[in-house]
GROMACS .gro file of N, CA and C in nm:
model
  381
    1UNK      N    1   0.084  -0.119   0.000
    1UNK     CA    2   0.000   0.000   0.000
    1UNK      C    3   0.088   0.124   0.000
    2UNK      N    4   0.063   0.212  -0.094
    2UNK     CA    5   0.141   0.347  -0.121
    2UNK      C    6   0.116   0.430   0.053
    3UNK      N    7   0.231   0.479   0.077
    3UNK     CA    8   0.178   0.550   0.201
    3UNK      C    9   0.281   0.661   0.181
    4UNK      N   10   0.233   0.829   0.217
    4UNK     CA   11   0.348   0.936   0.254
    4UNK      C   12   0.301   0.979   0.354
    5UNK      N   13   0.387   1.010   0.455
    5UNK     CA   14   0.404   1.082   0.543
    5UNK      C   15   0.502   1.210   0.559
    6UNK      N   16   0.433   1.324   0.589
    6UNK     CA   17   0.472   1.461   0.605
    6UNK      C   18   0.535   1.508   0.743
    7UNK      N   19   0.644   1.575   0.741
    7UNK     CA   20   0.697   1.619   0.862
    7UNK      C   21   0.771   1.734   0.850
    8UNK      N   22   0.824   1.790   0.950
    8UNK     CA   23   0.875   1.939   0.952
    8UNK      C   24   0.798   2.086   0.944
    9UNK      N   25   0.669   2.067   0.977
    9UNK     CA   26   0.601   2.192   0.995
    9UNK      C   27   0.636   2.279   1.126
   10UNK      N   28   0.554   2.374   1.157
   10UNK     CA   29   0.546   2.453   1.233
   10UNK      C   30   0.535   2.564   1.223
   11UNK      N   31   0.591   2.663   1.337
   11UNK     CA   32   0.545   2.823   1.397
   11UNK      C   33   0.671   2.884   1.340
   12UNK      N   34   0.685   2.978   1.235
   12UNK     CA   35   0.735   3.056   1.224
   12UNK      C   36   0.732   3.203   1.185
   13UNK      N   37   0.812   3.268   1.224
   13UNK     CA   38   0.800   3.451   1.193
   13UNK      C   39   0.795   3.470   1.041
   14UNK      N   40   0.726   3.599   0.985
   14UNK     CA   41   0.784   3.620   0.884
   14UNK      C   42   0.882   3.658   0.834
   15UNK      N   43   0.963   3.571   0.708
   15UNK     CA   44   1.099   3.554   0.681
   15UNK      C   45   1.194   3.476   0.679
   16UNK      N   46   1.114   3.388   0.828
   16UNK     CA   47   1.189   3.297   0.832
   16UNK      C   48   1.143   3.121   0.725
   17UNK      N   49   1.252   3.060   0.771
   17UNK     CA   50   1.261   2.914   0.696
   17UNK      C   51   1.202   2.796   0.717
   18UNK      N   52   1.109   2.718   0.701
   18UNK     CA   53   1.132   2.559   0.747
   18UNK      C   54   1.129   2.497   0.591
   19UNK      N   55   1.154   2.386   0.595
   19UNK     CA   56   1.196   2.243   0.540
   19UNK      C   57   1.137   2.138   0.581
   20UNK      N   58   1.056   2.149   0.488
   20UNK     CA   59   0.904   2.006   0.482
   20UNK      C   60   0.974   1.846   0.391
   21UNK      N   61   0.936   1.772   0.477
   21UNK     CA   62   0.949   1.649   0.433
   21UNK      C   63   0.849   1.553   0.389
   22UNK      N   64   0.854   1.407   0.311
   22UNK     CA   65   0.741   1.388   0.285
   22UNK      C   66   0.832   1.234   0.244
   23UNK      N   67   0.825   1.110   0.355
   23UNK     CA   68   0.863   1.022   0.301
   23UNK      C   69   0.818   0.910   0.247
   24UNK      N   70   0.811   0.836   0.152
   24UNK     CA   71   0.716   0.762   0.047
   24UNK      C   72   0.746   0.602   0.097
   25UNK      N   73   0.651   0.554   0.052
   25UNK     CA   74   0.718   0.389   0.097
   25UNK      C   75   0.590   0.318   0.010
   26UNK      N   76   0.601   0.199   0.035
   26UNK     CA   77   0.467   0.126  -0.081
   26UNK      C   78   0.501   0.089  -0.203
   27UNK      N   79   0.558   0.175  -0.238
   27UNK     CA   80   0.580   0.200  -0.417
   27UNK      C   81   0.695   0.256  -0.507
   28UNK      N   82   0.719   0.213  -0.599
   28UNK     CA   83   0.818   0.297  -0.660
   28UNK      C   84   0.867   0.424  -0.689
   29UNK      N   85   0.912   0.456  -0.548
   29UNK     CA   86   0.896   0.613  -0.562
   29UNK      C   87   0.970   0.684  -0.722
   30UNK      N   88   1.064   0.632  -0.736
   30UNK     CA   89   1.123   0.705  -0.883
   30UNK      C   90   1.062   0.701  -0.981
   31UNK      N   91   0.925   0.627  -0.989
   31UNK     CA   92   0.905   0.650  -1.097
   31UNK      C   93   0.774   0.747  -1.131
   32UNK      N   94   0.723   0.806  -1.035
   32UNK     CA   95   0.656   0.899  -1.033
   32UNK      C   96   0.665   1.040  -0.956
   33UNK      N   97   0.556   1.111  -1.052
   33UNK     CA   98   0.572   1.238  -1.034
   33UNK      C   99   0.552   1.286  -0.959
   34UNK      N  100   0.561   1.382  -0.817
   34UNK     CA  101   0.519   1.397  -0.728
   34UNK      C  102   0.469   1.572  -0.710
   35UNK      N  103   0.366   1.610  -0.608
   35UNK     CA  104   0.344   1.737  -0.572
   35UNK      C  105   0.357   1.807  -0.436
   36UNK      N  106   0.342   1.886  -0.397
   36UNK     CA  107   0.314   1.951  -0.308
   36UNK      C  108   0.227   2.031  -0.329
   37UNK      N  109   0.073   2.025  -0.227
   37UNK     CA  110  -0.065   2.101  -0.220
   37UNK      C  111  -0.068   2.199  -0.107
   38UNK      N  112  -0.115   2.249  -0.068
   38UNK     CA  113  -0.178   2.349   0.040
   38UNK      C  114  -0.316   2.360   0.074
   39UNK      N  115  -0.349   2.393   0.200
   39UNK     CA  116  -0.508   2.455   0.162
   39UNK      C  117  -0.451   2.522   0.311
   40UNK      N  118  -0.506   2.621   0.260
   40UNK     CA  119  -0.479   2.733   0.359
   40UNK      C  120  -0.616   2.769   0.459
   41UNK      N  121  -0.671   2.851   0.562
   41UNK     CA  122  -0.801   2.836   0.642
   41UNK      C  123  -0.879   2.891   0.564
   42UNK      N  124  -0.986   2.834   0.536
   42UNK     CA  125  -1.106   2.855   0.468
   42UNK      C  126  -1.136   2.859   0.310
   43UNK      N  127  -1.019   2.798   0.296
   43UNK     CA  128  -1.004   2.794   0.127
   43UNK      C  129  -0.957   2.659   0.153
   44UNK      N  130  -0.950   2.658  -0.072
   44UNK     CA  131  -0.968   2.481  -0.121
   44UNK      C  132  -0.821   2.474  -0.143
   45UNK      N  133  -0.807   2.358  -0.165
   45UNK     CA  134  -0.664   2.281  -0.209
   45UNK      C  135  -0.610   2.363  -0.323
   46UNK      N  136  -0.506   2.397  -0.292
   46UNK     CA  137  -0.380   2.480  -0.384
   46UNK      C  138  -0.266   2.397  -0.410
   47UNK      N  139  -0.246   2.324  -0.598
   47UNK     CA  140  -0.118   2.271  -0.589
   47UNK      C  141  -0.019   2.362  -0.579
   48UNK      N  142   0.135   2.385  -0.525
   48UNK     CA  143   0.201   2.482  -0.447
   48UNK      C  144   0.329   2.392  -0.551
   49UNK      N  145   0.367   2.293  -0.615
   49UNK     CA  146   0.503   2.276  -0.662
   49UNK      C  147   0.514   2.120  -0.696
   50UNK      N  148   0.572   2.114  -0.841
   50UNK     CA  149   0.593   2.024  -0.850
   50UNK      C  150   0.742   1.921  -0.944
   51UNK      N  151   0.741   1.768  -0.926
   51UNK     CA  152   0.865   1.789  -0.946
   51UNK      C  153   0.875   1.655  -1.028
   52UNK      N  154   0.953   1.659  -1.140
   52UNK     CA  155   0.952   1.499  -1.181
   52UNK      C  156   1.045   1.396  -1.207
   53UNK      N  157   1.004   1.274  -1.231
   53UNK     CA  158   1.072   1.142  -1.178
   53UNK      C  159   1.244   1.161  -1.094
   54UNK      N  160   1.278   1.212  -1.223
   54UNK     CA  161   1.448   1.259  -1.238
   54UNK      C  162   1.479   1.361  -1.160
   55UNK      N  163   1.436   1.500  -1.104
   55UNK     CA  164   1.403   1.590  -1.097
   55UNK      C  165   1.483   1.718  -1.187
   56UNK      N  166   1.481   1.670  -1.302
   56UNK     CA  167   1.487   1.744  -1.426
   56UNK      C  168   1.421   1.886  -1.423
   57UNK      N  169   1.324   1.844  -1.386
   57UNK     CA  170   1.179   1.966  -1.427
   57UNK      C  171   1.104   1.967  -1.276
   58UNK      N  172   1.092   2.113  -1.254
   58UNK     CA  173   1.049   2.135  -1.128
   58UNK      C  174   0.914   2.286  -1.140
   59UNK      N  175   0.865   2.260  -1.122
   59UNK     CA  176   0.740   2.383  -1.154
   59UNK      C  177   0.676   2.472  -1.003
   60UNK      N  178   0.633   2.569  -1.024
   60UNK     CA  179   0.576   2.611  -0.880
   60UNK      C  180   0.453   2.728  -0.930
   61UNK      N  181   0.373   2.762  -0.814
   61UNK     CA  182   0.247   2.835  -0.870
   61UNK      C  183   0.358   2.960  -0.826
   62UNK      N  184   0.280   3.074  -0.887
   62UNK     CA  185   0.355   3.187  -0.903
   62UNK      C  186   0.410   3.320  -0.764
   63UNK      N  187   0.327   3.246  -0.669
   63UNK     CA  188   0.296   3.297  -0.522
   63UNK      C  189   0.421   3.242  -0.480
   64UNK      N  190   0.486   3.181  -0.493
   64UNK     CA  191   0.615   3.088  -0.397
   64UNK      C  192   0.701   3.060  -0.517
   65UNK      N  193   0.721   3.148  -0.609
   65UNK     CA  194   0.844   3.120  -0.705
   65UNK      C  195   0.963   3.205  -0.648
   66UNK      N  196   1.086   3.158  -0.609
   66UNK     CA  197   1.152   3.280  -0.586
   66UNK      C  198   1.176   3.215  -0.422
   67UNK      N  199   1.090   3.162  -0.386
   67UNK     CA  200   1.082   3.156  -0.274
   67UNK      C  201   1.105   3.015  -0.207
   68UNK      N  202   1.031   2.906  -0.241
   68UNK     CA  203   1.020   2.805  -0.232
   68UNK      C  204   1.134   2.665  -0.325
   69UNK      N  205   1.149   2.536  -0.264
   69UNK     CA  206   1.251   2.473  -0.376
   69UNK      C  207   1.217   2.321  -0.361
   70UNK      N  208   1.173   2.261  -0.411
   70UNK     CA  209   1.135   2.140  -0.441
   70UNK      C  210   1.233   2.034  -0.498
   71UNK      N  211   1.272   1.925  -0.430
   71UNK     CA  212   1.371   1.852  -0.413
   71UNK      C  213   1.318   1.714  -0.406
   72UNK      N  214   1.374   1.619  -0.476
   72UNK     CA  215   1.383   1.460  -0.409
   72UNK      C  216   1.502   1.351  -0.381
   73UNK      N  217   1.493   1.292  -0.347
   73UNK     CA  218   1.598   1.223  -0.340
   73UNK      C  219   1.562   1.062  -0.345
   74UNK      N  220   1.589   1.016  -0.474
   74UNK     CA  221   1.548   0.841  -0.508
   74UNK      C  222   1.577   0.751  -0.448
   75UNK      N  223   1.698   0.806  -0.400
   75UNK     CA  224   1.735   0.655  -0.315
   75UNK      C  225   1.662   0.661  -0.236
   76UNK      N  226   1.627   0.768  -0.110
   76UNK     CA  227   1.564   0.772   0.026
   76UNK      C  228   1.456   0.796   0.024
   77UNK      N  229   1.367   0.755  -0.095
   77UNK     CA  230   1.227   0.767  -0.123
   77UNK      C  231   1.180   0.898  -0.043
   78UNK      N  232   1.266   1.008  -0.042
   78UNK     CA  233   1.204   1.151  -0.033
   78UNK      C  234   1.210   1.248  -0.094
   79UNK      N  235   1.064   1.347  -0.051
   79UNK     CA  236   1.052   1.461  -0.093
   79UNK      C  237   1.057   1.560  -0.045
   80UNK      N  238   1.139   1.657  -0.054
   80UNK     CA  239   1.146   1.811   0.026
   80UNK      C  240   1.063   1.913  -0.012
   81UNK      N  241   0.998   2.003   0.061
   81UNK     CA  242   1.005   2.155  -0.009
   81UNK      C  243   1.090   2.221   0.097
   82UNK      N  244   1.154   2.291   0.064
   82UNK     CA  245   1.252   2.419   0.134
   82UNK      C  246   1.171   2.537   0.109
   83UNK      N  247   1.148   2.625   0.222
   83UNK     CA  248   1.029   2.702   0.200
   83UNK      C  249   1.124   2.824   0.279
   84UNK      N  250   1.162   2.942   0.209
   84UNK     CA  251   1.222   3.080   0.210
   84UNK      C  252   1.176   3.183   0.223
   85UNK      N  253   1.211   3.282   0.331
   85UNK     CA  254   1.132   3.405   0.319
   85UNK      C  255   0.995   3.407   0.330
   86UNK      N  256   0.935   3.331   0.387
   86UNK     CA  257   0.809   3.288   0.468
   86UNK      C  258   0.703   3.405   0.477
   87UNK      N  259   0.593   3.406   0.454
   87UNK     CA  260   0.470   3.513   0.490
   87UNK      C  261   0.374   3.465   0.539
   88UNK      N  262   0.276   3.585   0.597
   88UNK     CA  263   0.165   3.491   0.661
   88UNK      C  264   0.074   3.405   0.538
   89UNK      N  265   0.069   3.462   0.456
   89UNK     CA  266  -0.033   3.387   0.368
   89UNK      C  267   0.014   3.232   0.295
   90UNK      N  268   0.117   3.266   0.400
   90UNK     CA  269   0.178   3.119   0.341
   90UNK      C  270   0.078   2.990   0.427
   91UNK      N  271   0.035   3.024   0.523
   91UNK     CA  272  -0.012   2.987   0.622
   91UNK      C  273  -0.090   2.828   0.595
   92UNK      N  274  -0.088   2.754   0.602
   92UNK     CA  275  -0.177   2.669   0.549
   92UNK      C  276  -0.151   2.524   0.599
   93UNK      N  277  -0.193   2.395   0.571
   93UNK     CA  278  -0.163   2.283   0.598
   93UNK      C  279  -0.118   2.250   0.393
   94UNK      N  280   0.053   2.176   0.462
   94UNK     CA  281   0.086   2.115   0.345
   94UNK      C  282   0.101   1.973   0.333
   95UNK      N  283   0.036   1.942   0.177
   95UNK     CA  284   0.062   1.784   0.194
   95UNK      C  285   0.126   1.761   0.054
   96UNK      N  286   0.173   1.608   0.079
   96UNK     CA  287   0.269   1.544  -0.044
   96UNK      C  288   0.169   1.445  -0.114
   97UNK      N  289   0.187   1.477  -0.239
   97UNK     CA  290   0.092   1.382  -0.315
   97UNK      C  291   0.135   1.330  -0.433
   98UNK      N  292   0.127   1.183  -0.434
   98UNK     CA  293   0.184   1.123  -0.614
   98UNK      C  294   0.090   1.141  -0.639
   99UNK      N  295   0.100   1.152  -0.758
   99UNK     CA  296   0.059   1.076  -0.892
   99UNK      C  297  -0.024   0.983  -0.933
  100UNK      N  298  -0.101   0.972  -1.008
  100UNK     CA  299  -0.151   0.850  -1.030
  100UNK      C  300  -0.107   0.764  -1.092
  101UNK      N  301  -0.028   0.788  -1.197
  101UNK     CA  302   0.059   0.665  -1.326
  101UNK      C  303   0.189   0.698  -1.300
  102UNK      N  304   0.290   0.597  -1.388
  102UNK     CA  305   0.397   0.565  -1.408
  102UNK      C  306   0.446   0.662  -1.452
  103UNK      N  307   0.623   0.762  -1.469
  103UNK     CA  308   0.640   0.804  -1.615
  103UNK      C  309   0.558   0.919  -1.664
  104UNK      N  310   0.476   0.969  -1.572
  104UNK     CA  311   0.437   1.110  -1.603
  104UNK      C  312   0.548   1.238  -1.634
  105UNK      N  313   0.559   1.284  -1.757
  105UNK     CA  314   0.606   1.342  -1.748
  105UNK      C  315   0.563   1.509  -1.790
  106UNK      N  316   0.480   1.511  -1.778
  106UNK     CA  317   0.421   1.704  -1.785
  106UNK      C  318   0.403   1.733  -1.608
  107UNK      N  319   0.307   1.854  -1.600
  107UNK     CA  320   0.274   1.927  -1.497
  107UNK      C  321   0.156   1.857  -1.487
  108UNK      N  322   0.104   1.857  -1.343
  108UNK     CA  323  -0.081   1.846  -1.281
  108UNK      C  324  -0.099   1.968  -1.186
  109UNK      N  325  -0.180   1.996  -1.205
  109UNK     CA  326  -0.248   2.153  -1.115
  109UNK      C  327  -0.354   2.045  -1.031
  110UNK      N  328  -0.440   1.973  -1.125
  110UNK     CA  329  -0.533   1.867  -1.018
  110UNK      C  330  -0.575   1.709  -0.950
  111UNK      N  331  -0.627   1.823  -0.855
  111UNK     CA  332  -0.594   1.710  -0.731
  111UNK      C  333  -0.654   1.615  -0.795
  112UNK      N  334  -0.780   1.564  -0.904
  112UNK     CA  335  -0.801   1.409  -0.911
  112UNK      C  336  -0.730   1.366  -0.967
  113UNK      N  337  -0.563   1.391  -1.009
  113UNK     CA  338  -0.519   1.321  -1.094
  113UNK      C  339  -0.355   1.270  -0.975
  114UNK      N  340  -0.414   1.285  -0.856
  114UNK     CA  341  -0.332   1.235  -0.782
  114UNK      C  342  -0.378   1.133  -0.714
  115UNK      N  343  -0.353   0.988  -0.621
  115UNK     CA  344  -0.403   0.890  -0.555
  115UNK      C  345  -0.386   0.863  -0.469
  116UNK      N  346  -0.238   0.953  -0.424
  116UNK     CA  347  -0.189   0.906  -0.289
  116UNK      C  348  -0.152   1.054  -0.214
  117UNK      N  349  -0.208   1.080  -0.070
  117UNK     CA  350  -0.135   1.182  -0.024
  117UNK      C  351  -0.099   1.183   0.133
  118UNK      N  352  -0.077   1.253   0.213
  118UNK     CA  353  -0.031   1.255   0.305
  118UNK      C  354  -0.113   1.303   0.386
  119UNK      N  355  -0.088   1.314   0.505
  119UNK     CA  356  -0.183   1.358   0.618
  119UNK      C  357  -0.203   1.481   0.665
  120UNK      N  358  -0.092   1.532   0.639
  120UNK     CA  359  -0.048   1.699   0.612
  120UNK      C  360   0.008   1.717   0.716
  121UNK      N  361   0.083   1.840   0.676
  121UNK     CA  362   0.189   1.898   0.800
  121UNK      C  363   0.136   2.079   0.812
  122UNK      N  364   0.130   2.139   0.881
  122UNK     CA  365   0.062   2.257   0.970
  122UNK      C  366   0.168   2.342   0.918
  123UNK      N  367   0.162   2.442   0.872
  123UNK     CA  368   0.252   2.578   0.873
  123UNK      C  369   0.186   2.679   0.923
  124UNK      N  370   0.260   2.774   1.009
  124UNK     CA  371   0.198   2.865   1.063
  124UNK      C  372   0.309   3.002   1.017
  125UNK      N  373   0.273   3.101   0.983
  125UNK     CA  374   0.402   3.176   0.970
  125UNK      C  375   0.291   3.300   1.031
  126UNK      N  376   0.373   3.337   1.154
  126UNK     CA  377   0.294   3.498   1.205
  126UNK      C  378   0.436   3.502   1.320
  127UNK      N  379   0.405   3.643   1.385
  127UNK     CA  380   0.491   3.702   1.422
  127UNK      C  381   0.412   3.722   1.587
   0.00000   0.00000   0.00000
């Protein structure tokens, strides 16, 4: 059974840094594409970055370009975001989500075209 689990959230000021994790197990992690979502309080799911097989090609919504850095690592079936220069509106619960197929290789903005995600990890950024 595909399973990710998310870690490294928390309370931070604006400006400052954390480094979200998201480790995969179940499945072949290399060979799929993976994301990072958001949903922030009172709003819907926001894909926030994404990254593929190789990590060749790495994409982000336009709110956290500049800012944010999306990383994996194959051997250790993980996924990072490194999250920079932090604001409140960053604020949100983030989760890690594959893919649904093998070998994807474009962008997904939506969530039904993902199958597996995580439980989410809490960001708080205020001062």
């Amino acid at each position: 059974e595909a399973q990710l689990v998310e870690s490294g959230g928390g309370l931070v000021q604006p400006g400052g840094s954390l480094r979200l994790s998201c480790a995969a197990s179940g499945f072949t992690f290399r060979y799929y594409y993976m994301s990072w979502f958001r949903r922030a309080p009172g709003k819907g799911l926001e894909w926030v970055s994404g990254i593929s097989t190789g990590s060749s090609t790495t994409q982000y919504v336009d709110s956290v370009k500049g800012r944010f850095t999306i990383s994996r690592d194959n051997a250790k079936n993980t996924l990072w975001l490194q999250m920079d220069t932090l604001k409140p509106e960053d604020t949100a619960v983030y989760y890690c989500a594959k893919y649904k197929t093998r070998y994807y290789t474009d962008t997904s903005y939506d969530i039904k075209d993902y199958d597996t995600w995580g439980q989410g990890t809490q960001v708080t950024v205020s001062s």
